[in-house]
XYZ file of C-alpha atoms in Angstrom:
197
model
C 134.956 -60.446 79.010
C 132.587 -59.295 76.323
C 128.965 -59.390 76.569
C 127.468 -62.723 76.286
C 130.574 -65.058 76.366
C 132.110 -66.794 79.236
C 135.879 -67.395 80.331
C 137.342 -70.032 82.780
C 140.600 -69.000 84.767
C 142.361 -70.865 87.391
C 142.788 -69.816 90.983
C 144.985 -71.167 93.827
C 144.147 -71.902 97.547
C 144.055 -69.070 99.539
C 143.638 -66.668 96.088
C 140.988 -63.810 95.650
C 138.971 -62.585 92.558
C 136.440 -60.498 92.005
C 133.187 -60.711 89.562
C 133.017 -56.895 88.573
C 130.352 -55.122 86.705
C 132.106 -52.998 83.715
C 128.748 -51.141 82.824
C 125.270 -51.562 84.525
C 122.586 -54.408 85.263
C 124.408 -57.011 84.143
C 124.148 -60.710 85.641
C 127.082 -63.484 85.745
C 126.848 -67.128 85.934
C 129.466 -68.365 88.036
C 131.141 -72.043 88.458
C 133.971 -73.125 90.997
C 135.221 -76.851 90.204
C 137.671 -78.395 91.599
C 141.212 -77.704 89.785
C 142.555 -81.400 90.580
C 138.817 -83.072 90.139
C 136.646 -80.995 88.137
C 133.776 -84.040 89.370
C 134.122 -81.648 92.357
C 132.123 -78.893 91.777
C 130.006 -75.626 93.776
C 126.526 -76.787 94.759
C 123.536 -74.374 95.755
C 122.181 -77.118 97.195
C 124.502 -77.859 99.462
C 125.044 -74.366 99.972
C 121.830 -73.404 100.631
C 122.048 -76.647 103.106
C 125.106 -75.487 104.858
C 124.066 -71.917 105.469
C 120.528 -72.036 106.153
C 119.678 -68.900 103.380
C 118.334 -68.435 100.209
C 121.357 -66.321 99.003
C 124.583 -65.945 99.851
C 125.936 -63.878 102.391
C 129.267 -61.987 103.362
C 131.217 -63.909 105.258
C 129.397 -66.907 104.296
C 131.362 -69.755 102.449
C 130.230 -71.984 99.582
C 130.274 -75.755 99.535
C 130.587 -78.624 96.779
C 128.327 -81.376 96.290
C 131.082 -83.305 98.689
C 129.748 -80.248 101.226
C 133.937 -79.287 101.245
C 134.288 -75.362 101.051
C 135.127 -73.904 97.600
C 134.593 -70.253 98.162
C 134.392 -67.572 101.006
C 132.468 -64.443 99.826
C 134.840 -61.656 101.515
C 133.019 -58.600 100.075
C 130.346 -57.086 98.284
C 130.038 -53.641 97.035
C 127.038 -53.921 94.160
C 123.734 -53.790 95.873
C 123.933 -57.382 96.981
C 121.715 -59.650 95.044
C 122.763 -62.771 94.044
C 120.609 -65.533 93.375
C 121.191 -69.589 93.979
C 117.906 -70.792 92.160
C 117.333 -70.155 88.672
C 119.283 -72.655 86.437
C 122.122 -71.712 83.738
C 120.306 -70.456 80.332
C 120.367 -73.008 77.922
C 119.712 -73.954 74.407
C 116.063 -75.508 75.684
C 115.351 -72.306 77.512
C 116.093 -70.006 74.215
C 113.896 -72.811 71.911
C 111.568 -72.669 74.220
C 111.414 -68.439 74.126
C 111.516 -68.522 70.209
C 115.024 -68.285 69.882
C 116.681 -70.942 68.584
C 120.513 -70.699 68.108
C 120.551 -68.160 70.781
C 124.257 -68.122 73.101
C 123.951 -69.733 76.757
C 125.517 -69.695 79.304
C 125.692 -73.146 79.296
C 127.013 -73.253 75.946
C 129.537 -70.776 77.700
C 130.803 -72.913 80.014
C 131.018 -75.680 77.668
C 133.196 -73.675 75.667
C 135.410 -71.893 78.264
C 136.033 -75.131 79.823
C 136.802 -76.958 76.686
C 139.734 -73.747 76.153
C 141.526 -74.681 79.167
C 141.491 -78.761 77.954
C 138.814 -79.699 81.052
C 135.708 -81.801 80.462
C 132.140 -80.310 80.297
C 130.345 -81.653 82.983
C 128.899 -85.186 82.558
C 125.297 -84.440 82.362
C 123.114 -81.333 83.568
C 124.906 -78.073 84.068
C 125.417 -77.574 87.564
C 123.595 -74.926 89.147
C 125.765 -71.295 89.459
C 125.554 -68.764 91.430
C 124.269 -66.562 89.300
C 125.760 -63.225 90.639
C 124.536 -59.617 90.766
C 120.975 -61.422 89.664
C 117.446 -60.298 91.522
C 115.437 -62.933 91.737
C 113.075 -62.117 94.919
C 110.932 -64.652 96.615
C 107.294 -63.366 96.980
C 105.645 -64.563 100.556
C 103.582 -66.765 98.887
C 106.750 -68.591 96.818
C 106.816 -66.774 93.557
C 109.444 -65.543 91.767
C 110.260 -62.345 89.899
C 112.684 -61.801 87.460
C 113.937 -58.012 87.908
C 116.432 -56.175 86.220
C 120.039 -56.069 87.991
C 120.839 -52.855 90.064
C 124.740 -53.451 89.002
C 126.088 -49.680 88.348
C 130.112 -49.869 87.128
C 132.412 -50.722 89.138
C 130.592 -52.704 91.015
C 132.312 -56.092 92.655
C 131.628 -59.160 94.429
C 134.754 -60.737 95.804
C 135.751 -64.622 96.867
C 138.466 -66.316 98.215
C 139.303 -69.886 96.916
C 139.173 -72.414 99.477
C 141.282 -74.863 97.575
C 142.757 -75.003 93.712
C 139.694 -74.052 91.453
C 138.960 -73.549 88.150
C 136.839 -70.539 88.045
C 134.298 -70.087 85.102
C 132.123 -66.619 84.369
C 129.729 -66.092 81.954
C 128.367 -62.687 81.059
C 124.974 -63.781 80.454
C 123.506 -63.501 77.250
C 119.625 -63.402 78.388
C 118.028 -60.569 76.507
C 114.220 -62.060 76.459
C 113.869 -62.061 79.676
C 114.614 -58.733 81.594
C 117.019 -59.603 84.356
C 120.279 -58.034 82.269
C 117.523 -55.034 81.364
C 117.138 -56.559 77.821
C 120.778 -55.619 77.364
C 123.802 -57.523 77.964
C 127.003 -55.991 79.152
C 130.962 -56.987 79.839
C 131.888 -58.179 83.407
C 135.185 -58.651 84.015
C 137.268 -60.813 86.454
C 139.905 -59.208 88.395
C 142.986 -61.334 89.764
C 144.990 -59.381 92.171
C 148.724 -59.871 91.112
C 149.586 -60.396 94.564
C 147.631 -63.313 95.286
C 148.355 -67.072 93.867
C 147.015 -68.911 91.262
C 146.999 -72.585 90.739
């Protein structure tokens, strides 16, 4: 997908896909909903609840805010940041940076959703995992917001746990320097071999 737009794809039970990095430093937001009950949606919350960490981990599934699991991560070949903190972008988060109008990934998902016929969400965006993004916690709680280490080719690869409806969004951030002030394409690779819903 190009820089700074988002697309929505559906995946079966059982299917993989892969978030992969087309150029360098680039961060996706990711979503998992549902496919029968988009209400049903990925939580980092939860996750974070389930699995005891921070960040997500090989082997390690995700949950939904009905703590079901959505996702397994199976494999990881970028160099393995991914962060479960930091909220979608939005158009509050550009106004309040000076940049009115700016894209979001929230606006993203909106609009990726919206192509397949599904509802936005019903309030708040839910939190994504916002993949390939380095977000480390200081000892004394701080944040920093660091550039991604993504180099091309670069993957990060899931296996639905039930019928989803998988959104990306290459994020558009360029004000703050976690895509290196310069967003990139991602891509999302569906092996032919494996179903979708």
């Amino acid at each position: 997908m190009p820089a700074r737009e988002g697309r929505a794809v559906r995946v079966a039970a059982g299917g993989l896909f892969s978030v992969v990095s087309l150029e360098d430093r680039q961060v996706g937001d990711l979503w998992a909903f549902n496919a029968h009950d988009p209400a049903e949606q990925h939580s980092a919350s939860h996750t974070r609840a389930a699995t005891d960490r921070l960040f997500p981990k090989v082997g390690e599934q995700f949950v939904t805010d009905r703590r079901r699991p959505i996702l397994t991560l199976l494999a990881d070949t970028s160099p393995g940041w991914h962060d479960m903190l930091i909220a979608a972008c939005d158009p509050a988060r550009y106004a309040g940076l000076g940049a009115a109008g700016h894209a979001s990934c929230a606006a993203n998902l909106r609009a990726a959703l919206d192509e397949l016929g599904l509802p936005a969400p019903a309030g708040a965006v839910p939190q994504p995992i916002n993949v390939f993004m380095r977000i480390p916690v200081a000892p004394d709680g701080s944040l920093s917001w660091l550039p991604a280490e993504t180099r091309p080719g670069d993957k990060i690869t899931f296996r639905a746990e039930m019928d989803c409806v998988i959104v990306l969004s290459a994020c558009p951030q360029d004000l703050v320097g976690i895509n290196a002030s310069r967003p990139t394409p991602l891509a999302i690779d569906l092996p032919a071999t494996h179903p979708r819903s």
